[in-house]
Short mmCIF file of C-alpha atoms in Angstrom, two decimals:
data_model
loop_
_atom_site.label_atom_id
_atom_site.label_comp_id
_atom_site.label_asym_id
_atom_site.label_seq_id
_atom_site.Cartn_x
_atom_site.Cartn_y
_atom_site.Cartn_z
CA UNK A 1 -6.09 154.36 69.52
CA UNK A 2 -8.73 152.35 71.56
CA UNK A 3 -8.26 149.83 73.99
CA UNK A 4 -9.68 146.22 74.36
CA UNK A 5 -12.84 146.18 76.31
CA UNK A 6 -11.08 143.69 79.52
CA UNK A 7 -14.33 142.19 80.45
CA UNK A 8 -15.48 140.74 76.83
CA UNK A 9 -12.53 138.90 74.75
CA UNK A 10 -13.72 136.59 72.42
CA UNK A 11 -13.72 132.47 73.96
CA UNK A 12 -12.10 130.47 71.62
CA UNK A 13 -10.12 132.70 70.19
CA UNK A 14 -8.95 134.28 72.97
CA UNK A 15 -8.17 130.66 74.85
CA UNK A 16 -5.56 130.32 71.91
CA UNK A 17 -4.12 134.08 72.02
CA UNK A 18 -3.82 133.00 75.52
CA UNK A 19 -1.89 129.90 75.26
CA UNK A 20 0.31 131.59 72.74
CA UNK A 21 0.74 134.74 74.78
CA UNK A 22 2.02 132.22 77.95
CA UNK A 23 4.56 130.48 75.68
CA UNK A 24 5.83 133.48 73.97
CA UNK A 25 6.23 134.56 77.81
CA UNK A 26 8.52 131.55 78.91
CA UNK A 27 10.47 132.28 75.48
CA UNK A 28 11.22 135.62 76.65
CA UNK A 29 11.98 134.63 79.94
CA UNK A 30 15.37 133.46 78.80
CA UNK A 31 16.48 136.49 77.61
CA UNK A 32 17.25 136.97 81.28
CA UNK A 33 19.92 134.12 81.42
CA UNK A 34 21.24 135.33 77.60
CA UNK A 35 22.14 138.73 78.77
CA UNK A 36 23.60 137.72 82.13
CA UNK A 37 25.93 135.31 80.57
CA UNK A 38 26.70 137.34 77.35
CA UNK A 39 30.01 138.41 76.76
CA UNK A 40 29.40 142.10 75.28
CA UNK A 41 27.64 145.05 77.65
CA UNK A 42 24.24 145.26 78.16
CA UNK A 43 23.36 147.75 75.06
CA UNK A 44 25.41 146.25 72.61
CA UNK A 45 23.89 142.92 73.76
CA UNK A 46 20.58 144.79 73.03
CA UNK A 47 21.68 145.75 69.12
CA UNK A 48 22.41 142.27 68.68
CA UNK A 49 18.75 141.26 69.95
CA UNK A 50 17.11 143.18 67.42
CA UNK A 51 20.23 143.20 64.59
CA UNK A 52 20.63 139.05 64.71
CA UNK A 53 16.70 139.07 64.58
CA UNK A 54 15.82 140.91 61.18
CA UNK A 55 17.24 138.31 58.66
CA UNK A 56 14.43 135.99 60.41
CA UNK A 57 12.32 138.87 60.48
CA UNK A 58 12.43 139.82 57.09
CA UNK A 59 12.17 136.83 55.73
CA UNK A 60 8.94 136.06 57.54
CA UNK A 61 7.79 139.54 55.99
CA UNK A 62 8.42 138.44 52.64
CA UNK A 63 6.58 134.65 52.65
CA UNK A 64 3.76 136.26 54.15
CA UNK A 65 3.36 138.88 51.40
CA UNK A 66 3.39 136.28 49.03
CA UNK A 67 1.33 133.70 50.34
CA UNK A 68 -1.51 135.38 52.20
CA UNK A 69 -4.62 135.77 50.10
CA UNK A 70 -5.34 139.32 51.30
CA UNK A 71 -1.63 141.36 51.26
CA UNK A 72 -1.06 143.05 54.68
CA UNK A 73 -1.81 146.64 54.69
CA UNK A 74 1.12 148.71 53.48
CA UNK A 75 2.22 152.41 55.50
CA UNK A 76 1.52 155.01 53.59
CA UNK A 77 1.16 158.47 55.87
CA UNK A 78 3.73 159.48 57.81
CA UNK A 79 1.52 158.72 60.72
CA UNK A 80 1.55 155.29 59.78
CA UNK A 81 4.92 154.60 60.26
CA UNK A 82 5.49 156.58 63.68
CA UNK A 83 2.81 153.70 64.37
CA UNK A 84 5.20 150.74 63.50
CA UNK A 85 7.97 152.84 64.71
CA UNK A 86 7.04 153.43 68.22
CA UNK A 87 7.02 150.44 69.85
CA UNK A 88 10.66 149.88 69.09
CA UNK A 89 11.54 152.92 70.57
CA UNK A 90 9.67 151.82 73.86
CA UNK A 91 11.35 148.80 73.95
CA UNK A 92 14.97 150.15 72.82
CA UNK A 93 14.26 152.42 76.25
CA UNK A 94 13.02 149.16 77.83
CA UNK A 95 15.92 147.46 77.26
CA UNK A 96 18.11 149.42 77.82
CA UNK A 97 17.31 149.84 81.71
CA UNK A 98 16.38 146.30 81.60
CA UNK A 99 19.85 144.90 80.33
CA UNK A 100 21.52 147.25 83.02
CA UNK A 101 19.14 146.30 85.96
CA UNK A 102 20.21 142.70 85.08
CA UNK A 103 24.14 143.04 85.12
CA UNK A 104 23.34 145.32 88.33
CA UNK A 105 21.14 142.68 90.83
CA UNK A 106 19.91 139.36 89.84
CA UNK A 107 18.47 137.70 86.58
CA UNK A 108 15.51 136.82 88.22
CA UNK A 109 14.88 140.27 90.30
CA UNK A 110 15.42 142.42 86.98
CA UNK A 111 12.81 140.67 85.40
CA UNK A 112 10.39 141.00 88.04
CA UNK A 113 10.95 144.50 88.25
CA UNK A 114 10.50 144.74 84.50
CA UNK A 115 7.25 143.34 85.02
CA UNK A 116 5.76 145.82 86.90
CA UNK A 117 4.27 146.74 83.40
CA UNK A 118 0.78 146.11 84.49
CA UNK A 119 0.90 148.77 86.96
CA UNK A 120 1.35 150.99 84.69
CA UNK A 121 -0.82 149.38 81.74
CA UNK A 122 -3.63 149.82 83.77
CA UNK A 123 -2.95 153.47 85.13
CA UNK A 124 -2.70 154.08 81.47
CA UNK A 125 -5.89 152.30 80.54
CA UNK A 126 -7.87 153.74 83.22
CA UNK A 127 -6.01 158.13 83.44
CA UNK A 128 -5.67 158.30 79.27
CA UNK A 129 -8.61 155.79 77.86
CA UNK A 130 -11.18 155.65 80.53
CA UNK A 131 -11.27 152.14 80.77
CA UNK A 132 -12.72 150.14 83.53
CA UNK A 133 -11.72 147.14 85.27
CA UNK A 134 -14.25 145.01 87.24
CA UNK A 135 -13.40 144.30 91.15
CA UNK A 136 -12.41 140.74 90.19
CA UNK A 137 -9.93 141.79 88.05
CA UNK A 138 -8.44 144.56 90.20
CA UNK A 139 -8.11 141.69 92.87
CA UNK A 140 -6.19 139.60 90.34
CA UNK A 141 -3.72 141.96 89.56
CA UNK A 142 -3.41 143.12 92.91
CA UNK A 143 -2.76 139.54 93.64
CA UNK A 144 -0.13 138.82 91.36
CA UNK A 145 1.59 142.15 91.79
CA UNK A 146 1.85 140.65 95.69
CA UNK A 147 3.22 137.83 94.49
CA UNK A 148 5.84 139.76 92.54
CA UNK A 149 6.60 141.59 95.77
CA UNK A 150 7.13 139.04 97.53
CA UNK A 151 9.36 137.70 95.25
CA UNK A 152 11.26 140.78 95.62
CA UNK A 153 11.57 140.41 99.56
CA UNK A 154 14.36 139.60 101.73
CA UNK A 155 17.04 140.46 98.98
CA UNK A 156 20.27 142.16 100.47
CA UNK A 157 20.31 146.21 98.86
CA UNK A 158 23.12 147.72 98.29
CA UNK A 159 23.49 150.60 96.18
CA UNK A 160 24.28 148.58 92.95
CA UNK A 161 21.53 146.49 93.54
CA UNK A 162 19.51 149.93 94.45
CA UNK A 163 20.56 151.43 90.93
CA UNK A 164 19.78 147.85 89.31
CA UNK A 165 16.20 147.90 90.69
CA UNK A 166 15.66 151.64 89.16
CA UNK A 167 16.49 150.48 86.28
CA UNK A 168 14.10 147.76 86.69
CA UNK A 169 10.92 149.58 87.35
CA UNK A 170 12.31 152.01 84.67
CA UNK A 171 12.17 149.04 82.52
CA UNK A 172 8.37 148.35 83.99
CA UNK A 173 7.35 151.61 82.67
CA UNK A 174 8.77 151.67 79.34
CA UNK A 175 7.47 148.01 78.94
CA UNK A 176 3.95 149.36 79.19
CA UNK A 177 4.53 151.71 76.46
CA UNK A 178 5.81 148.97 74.37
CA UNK A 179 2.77 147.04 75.33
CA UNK A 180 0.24 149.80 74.77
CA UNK A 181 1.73 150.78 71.47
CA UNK A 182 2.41 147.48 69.63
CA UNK A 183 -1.17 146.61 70.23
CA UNK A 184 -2.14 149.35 68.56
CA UNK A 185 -0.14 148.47 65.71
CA UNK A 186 -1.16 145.43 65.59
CA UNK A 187 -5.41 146.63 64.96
CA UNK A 188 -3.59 147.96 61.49
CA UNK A 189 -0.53 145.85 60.25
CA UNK A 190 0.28 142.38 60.55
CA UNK A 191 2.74 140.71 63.02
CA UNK A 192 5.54 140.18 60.86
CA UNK A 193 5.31 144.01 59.81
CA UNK A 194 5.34 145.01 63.41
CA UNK A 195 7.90 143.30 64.45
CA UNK A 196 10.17 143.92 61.84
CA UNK A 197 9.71 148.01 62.46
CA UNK A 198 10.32 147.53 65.61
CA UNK A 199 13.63 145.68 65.42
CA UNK A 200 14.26 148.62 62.88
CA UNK A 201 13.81 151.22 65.06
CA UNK A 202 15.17 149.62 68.14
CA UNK A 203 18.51 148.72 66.97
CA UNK A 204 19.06 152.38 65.87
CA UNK A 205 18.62 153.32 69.23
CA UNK A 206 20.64 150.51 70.67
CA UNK A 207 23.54 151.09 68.54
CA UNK A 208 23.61 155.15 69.95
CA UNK A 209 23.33 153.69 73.41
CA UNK A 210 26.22 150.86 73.21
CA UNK A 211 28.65 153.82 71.00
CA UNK A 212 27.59 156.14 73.86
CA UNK A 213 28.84 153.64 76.54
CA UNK A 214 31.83 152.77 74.57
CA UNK A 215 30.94 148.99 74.92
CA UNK A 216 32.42 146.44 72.38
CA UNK A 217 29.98 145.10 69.62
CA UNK A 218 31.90 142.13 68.78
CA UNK A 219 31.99 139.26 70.46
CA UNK A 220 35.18 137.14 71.51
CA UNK A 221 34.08 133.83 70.66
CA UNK A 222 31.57 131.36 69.04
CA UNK A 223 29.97 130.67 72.59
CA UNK A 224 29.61 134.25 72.41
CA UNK A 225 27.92 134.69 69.26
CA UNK A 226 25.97 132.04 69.91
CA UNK A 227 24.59 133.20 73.36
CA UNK A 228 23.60 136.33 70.92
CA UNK A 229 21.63 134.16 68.48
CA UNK A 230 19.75 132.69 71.08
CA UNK A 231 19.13 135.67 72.45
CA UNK A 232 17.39 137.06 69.25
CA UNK A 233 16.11 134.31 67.74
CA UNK A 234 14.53 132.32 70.89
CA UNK A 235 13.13 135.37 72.92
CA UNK A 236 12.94 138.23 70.30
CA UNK A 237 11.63 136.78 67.51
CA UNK A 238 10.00 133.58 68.89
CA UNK A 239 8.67 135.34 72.46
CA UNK A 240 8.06 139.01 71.55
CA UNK A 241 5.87 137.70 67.94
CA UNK A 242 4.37 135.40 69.91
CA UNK A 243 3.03 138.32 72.34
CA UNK A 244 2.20 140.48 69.66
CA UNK A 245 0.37 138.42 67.86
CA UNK A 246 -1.58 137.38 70.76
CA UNK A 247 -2.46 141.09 71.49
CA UNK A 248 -4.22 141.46 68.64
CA UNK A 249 -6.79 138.88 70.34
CA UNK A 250 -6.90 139.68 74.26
CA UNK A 251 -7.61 142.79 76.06
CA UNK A 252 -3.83 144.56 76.61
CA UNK A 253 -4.36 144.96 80.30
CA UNK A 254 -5.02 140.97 80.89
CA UNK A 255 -2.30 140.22 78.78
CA UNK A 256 -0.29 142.45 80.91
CA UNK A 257 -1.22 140.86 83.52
CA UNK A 258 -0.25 137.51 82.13
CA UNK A 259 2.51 138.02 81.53
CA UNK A 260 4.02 137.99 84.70
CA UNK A 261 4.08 134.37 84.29
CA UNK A 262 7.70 135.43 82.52
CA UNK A 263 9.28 136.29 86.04
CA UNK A 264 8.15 133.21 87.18
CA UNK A 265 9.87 131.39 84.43
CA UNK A 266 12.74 133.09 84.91
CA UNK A 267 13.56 132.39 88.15
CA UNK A 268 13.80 128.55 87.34
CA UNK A 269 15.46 129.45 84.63
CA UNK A 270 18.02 131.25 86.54
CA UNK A 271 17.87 128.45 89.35
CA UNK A 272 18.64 125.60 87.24
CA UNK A 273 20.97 127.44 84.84
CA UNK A 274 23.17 130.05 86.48
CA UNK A 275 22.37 128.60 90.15
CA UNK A 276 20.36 131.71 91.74
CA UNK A 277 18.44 129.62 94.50
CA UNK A 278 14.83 129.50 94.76
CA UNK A 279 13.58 129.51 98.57
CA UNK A 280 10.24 128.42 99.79
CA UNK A 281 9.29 131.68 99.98
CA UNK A 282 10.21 132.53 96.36
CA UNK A 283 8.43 129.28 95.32
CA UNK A 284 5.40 130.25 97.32
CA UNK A 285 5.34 133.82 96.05
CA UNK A 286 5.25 132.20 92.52
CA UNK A 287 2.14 130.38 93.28
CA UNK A 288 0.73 133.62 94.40
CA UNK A 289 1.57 135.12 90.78
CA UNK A 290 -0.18 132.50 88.93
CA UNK A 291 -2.76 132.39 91.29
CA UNK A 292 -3.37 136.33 90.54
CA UNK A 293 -3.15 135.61 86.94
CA UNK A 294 -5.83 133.05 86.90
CA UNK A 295 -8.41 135.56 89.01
CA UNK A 296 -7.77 137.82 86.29
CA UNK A 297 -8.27 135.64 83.54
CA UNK A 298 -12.16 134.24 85.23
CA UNK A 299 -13.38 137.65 85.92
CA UNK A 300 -11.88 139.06 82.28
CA UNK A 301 -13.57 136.78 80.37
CA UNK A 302 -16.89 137.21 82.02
CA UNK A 303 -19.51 139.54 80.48
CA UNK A 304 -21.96 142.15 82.07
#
């Protein structure tokens, strides 16, 4: 598996993958608010994710096989399909300590947490691929990652909140494993492909961890249900293809790095919907992030 070169992503259609990786952000961003206000526990709410998401999923899978003029490429060795299977098992992991970091602290300080992903995307890139960043970018992400920080600041800890933001950067860490293997996926098998095997593989997991925790897997109502639906159909399928498409165009530690434009999100999401206040601060930090972000972005797309 190779990584991206950062500093060379093609223009036009990497101004696209960008735009699509942003809004497939903001669509995750509300999964935030879903699993706060969901009735079940935090891993069943994660089966349901990926279990409400494969009718969607496999439909997509089939009207692209018929309709594409070239038919995806098919697994065939077994090492093909521990490549499609991987990246659910990352994010099964991911959400699992993201779910719980969310019912433990805030919406909004769960996902920032969980977003510590380019930390670790770029240790990764740099320790295991040898890839190298240029100063500019460096500056971007340590930019944003301030911004994140600061986001973080002045919240009251307690030890629930403690264990919630463990869980949190847990999440971070596993999220970069997601990230790192679904792009490689993506270099052999289409997006529909990918992110059916990874609903596949994720729920399994999901389903041990919610049995394990003795949590309920059945909703009590249709508000309930419905909170699920939106769950998997607005940020799994909609927000997750919409990154993993886009990976297939931009370097993975940009789009990392872009990414953290989903914390922002969900912090107004979480201020106008379940009324966790933004202060000036917090709104500040946020400009910070984005600021970060763009640095990033100028100095990725420049060449040597």
């Amino acid at each position: 598996m190779t990584l991206a070169d950062t500093t060379t992503p093609a223009a036009a259609p990497g101004r696209a993958a960008l735009a699509v990786l942003l809004l497939g952000a903001v669509a995750v961003s509300f999964s935030g608010i879903f699993v706060k206000i969901s009735e079940l526990g935090p891993s069943a709410t994660g089966f349901h994710r990926l279990f409400l998401a494969l009718p969607l999923l496999l439909l997509w899978q089939g009207v692209e096989a018929r309709h594409q003029t070239k038919a995806p490429a098919r697994p065939q060795a077994l090492r093909d399909f521990w490549i499609l299977a991987l990246p659910g098992l990352y994010l099964a992991a991911d959400l699992v300590c993201w779910h719980w970091s969310i019912r433990l602290t805030t919406a909004a300080t769960a996902t920032l947490l969980g977003n510590t992903a380019p930390i670790f995307v770029t240790l990764i890139a740099w320790l295991v691929y040898g890839q190298r960043f240029r100063p500019g970018f460096v500056l971007g992400l340590t930019v944003a990652l301030g911004g994140v920080a600061a986001l973080i600041g002045a919240v009251h800890l307690d030890m629930t909140h403690i264990i919630g933001n463990l869980a949190g950067i847990g999440a971070g860490i596993t999220y970069a494993g997601y990230i790192i293997t679904i792009k490689a996926a993506r270099e052999r098998f289409s997006t529909a492909q990918v992110m059916t095997w990874t609903a596949v593989s994720g729920l399994v997991v999901m389903l041990i961890a919610a049995l394990v925790s003795g949590e309920s897997l059945v909703p009590m109502s249709l508000r309930g249900w419905a909170i699920l639906v939106g769950l998997a159909w607005i940020s799994q399928v909609g927000g997750q293809s919409m990154i993993a498409w886009a990976l297939r165009h931009l370097p993975v530690a940009f789009s990392s790095v872009s990414m953290l434009v989903n914390p922002v999100a969900t912090f107004f999401l979480a201020w106008f919907l379940v009324g966790e206040r933004l202060t000036p601060w917090q709104i500040l930090a946020g400009v910070v992030v984005l600021a970060g972000i763009l640095i990033a972005r100028l100095y990725s797309e420049r060449r040597g």
